[in-house]
PDB file of C-alpha atoms and ligand atoms in Angstrom:
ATOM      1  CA  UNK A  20      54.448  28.812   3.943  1.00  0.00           C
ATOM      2  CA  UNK A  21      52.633  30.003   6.983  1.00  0.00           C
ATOM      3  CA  UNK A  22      49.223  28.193   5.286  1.00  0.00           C
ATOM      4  CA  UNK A  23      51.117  24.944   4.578  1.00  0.00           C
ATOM      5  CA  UNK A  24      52.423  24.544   7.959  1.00  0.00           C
ATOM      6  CA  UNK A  25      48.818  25.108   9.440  1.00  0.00           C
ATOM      7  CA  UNK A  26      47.622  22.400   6.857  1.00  0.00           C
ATOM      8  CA  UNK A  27      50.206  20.106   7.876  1.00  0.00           C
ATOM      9  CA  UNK A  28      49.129  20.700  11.761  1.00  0.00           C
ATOM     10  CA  UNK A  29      45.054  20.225  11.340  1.00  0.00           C
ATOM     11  CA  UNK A  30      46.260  17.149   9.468  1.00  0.00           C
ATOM     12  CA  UNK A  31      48.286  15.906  12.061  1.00  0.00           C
ATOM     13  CA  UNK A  32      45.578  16.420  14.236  1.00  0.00           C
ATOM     14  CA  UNK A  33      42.691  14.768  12.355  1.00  0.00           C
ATOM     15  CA  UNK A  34      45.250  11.932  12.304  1.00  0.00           C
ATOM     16  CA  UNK A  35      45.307  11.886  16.110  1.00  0.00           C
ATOM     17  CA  UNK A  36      42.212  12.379  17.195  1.00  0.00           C
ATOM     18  CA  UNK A  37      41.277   9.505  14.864  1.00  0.00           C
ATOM     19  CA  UNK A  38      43.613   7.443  16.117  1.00  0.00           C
ATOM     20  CA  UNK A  39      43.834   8.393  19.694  1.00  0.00           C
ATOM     21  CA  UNK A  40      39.857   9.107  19.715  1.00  0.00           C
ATOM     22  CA  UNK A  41      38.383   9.838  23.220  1.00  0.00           C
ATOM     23  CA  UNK A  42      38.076   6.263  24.880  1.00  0.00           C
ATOM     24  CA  UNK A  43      38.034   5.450  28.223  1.00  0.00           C
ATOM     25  CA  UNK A  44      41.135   5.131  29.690  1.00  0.00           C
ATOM     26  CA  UNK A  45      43.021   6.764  26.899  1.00  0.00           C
ATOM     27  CA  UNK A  46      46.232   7.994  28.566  1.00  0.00           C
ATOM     28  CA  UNK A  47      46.537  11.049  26.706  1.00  0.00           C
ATOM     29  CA  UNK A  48      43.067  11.605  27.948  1.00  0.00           C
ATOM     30  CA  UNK A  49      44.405  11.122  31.812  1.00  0.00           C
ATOM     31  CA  UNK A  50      47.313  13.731  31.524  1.00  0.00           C
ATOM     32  CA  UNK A  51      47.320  16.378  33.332  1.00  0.00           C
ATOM     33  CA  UNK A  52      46.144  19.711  31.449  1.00  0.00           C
ATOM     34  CA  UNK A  53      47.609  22.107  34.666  1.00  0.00           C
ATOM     35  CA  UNK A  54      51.281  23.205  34.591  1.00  0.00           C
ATOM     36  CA  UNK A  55      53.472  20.989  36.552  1.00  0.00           C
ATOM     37  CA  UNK A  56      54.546  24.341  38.519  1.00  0.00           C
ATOM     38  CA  UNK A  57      50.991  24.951  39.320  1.00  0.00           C
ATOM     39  CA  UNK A  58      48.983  21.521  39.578  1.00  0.00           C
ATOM     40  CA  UNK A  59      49.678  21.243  43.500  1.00  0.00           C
ATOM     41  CA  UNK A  60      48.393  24.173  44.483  1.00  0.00           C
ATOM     42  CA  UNK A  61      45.434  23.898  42.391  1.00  0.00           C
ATOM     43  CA  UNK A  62      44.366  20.731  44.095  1.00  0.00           C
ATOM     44  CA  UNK A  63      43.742  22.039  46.973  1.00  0.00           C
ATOM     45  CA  UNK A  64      40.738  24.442  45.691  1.00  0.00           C
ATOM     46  CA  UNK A  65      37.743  22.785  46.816  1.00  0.00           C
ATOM     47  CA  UNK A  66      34.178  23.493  45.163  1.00  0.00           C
ATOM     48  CA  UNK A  67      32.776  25.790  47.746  1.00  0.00           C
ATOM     49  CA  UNK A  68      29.458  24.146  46.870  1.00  0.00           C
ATOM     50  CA  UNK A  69      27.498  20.518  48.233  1.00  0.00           C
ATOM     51  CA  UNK A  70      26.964  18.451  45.511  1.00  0.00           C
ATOM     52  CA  UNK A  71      22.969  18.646  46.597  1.00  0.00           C
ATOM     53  CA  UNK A  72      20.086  17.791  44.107  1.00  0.00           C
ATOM     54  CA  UNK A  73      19.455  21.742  43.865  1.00  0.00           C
ATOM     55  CA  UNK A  74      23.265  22.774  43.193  1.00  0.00           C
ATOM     56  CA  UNK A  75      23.518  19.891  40.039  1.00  0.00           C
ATOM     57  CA  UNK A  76      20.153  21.342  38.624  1.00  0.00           C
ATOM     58  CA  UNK A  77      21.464  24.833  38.983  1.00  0.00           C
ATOM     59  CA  UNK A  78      25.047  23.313  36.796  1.00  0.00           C
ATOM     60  CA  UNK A  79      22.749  21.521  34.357  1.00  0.00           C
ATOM     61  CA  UNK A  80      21.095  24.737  33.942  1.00  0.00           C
ATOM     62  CA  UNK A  81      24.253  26.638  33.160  1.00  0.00           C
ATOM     63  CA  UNK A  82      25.772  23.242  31.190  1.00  0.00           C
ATOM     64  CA  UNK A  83      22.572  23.805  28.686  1.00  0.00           C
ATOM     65  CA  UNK A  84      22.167  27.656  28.382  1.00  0.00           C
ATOM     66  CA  UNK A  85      24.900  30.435  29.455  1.00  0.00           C
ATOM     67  CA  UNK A  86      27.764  27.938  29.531  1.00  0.00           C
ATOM     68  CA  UNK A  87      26.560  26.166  26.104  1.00  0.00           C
ATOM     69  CA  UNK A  88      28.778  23.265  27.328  1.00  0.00           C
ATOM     70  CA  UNK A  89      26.205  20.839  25.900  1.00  0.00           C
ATOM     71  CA  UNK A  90      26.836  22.082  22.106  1.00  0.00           C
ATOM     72  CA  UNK A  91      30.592  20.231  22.327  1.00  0.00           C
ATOM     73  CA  UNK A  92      30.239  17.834  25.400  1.00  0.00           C
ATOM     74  CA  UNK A  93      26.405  16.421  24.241  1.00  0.00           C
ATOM     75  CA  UNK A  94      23.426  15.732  26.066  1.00  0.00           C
ATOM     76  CA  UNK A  95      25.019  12.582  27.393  1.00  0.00           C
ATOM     77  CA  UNK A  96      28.014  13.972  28.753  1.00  0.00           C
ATOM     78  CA  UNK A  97      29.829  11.764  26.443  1.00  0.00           C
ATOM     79  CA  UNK A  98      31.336  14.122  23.865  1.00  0.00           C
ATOM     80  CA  UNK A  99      29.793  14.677  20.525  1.00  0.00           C
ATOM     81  CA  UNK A 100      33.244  14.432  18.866  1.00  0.00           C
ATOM     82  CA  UNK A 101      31.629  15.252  15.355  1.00  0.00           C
ATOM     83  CA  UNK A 102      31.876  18.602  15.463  1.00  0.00           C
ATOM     84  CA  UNK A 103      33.028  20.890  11.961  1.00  0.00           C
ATOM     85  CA  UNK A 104      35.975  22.605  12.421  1.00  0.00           C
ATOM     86  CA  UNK A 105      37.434  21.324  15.666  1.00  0.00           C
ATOM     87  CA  UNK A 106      40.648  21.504  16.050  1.00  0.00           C
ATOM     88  CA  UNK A 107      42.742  18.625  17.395  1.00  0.00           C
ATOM     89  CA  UNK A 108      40.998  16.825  20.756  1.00  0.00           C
ATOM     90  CA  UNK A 109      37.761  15.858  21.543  1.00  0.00           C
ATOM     91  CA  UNK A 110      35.551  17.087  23.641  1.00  0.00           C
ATOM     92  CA  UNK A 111      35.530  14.931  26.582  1.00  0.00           C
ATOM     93  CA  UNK A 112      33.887  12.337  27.622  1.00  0.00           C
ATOM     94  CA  UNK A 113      32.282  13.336  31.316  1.00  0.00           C
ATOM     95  CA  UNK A 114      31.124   9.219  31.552  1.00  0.00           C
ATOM     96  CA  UNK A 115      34.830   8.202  31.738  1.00  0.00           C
ATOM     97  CA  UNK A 116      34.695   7.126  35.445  1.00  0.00           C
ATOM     98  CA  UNK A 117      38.844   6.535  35.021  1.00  0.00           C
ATOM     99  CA  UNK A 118      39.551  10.463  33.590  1.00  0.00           C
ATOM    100  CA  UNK A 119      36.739  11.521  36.291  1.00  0.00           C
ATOM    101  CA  UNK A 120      39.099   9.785  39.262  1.00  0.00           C
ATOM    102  CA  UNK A 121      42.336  11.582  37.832  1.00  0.00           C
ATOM    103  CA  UNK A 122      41.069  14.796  38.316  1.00  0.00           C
ATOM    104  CA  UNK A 123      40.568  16.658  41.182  1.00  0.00           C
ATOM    105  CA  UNK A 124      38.019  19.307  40.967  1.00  0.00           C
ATOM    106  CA  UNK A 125      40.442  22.482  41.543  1.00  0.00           C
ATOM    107  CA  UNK A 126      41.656  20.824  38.300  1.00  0.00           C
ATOM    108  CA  UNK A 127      38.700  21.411  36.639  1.00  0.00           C
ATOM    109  CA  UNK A 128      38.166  24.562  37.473  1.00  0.00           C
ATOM    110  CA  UNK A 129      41.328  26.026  36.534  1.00  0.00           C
ATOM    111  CA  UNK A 130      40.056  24.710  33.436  1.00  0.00           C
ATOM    112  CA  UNK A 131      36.890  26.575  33.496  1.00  0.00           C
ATOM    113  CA  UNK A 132      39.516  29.845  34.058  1.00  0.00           C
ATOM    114  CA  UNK A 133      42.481  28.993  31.536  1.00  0.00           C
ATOM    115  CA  UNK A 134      40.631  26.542  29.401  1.00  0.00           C
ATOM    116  CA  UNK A 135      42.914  23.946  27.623  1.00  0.00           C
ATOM    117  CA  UNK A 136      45.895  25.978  25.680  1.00  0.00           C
ATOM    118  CA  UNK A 137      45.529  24.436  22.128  1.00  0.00           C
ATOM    119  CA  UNK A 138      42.180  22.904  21.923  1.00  0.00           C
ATOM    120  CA  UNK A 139      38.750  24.033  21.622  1.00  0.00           C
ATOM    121  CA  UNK A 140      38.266  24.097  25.591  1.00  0.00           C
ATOM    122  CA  UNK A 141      37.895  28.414  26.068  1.00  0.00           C
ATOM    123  CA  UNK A 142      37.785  29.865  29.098  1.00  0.00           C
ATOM    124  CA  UNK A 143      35.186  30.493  30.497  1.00  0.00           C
ATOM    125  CA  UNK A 144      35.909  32.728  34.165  1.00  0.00           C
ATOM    126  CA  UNK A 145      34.558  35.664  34.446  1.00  0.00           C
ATOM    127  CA  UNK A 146      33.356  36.234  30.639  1.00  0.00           C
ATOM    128  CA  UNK A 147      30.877  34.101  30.337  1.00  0.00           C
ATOM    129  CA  UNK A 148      30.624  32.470  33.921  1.00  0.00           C
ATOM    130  CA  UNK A 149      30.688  33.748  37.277  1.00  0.00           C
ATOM    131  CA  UNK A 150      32.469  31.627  39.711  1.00  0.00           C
ATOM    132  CA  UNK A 151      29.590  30.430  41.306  1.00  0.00           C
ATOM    133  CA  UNK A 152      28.147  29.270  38.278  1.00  0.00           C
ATOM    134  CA  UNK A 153      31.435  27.329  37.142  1.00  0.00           C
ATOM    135  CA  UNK A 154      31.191  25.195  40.646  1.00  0.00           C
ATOM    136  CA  UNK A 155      28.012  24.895  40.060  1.00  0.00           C
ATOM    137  CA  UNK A 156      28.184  23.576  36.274  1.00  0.00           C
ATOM    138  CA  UNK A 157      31.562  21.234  38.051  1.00  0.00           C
ATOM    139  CA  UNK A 158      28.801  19.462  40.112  1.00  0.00           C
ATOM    140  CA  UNK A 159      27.275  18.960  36.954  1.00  0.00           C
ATOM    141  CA  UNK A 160      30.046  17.516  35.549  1.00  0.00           C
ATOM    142  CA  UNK A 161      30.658  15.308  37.915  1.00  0.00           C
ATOM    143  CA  UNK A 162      27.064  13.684  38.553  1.00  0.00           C
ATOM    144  CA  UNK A 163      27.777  12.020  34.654  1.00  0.00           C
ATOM    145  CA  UNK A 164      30.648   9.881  36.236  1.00  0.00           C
ATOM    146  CA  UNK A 165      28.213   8.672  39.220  1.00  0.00           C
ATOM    147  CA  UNK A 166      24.982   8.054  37.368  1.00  0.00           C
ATOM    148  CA  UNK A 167      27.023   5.443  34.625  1.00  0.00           C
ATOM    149  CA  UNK A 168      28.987   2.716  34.604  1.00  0.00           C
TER     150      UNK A 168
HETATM  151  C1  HEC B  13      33.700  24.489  21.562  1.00  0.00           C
HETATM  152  C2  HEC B  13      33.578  23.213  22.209  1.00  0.00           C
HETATM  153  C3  HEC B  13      33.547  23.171  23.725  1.00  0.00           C
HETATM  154  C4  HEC B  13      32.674  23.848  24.577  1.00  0.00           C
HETATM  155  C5  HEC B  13      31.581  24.845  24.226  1.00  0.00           C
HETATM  156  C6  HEC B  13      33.004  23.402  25.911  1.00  0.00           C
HETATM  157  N1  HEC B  13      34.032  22.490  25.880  1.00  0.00           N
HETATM  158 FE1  HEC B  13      34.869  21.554  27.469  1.00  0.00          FE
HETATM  159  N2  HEC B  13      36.187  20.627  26.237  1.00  0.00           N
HETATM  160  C7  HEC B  13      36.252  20.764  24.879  1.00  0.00           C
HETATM  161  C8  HEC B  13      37.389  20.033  24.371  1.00  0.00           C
HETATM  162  C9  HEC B  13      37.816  19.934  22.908  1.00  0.00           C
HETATM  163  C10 HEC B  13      38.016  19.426  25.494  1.00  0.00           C
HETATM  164  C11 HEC B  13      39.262  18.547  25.516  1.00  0.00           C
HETATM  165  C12 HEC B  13      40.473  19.374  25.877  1.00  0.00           C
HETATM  166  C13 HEC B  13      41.665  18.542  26.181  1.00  0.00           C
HETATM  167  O1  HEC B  13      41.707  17.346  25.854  1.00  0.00           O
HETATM  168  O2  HEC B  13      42.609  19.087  26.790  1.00  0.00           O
HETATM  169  C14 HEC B  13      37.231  19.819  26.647  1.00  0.00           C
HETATM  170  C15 HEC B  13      37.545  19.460  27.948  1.00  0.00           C
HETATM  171  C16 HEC B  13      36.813  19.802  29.068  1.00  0.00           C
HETATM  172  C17 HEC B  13      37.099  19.377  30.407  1.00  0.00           C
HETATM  173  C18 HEC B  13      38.210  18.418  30.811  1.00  0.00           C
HETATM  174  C19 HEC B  13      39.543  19.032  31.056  1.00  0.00           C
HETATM  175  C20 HEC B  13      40.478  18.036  31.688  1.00  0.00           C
HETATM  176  O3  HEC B  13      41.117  18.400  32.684  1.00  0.00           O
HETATM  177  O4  HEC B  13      40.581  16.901  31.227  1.00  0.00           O
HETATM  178  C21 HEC B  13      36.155  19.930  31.228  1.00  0.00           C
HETATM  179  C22 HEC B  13      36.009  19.771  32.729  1.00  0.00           C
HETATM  180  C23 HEC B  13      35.280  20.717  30.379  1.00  0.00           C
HETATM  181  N3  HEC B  13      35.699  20.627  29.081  1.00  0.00           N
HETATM  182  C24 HEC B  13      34.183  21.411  30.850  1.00  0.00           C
HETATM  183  C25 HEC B  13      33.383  22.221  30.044  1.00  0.00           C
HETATM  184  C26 HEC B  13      32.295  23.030  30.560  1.00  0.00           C
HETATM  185  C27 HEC B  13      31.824  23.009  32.012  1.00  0.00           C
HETATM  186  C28 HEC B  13      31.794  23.739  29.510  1.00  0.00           C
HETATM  187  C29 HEC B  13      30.717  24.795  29.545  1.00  0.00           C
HETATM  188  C30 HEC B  13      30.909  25.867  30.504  1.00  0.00           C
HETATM  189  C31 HEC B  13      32.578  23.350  28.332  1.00  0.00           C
HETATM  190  N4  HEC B  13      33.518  22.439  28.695  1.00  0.00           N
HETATM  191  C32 HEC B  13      32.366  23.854  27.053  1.00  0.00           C
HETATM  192  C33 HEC B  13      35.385  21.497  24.092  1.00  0.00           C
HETATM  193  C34 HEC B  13      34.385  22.331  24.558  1.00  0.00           C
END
């Protein structure tokens, strides 16, 4: 029973995510992933970090080694969104200059510590990345939503 009711989910989400997919402007993209009860004091953290030429080569660094961001999120930033055995969303798309302008980046890092409950987004504070290095990757993240569109 246990097995047909996990069928029925992964089903459910292939459905979604091939109907939803991981456009820009998708609204389910631009919800927030924080708790209501906790998404106001989050956005006050502020990266600690300047977003300097030095600090986004230190995030692409971590983005393409440590983190191993790049082996869901791509190259591009954009989200491979092929990937075997995901489960439900996409990876998302860093380009998305609308999804980029919803979030604040204490957002984003509470991401990097909690990850996204019921997706492949782990966490990734403190076992794989100090907290230095998940500002630092942030920067990253952000310079794909400045360089396009
Ligand atoms: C195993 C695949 C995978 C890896 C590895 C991965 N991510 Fe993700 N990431 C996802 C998925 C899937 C989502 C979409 C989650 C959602 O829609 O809530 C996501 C979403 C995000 C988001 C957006 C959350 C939001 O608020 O909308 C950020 C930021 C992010 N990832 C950063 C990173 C960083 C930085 C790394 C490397 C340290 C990383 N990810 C590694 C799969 C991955």
């Amino acid at each position: 029973m246990k097995y047909f009711f996990r069928l029925f989910v992964s089903l459910c989400c292939t459905i979604f995510v091939f109907s939803a997919g991981a456009g820009a402007g998708d609204k389910e993209v631009l919800k927030p992933r924080v708790p209501a009860n906790q998404i106001e004091e989050v956005r006050t953290w502020k990266n600690p970090f300047p977003s300097t030429p030095q600090n986004i080569e230190k995030g692409q660094k971590v983005f393409h080694s440590k983190g191993f961001c790049v082996t869901c999120h791509g190259q591009d930033g954009k989200g491979l969104g092929n990937i075997p055995g995901l489960r439900g969303k996409l990876p998302r798309n860093f380009t998305d200059t609308t999804w980029q302008a919803a979030r604040t980046d204490g957002e984003l890092f509470w991401i990097l510590k909690n990850g996204s409950p019921g997706t492949d987004m782990a966490s990734f504070i403190p076992l794989v990345l100090t907290e230095e290095e998940a500002w630092h990757v942030l920067l990253y993240v952000r310079s794909f939503g400045q360089s396009q569109n």
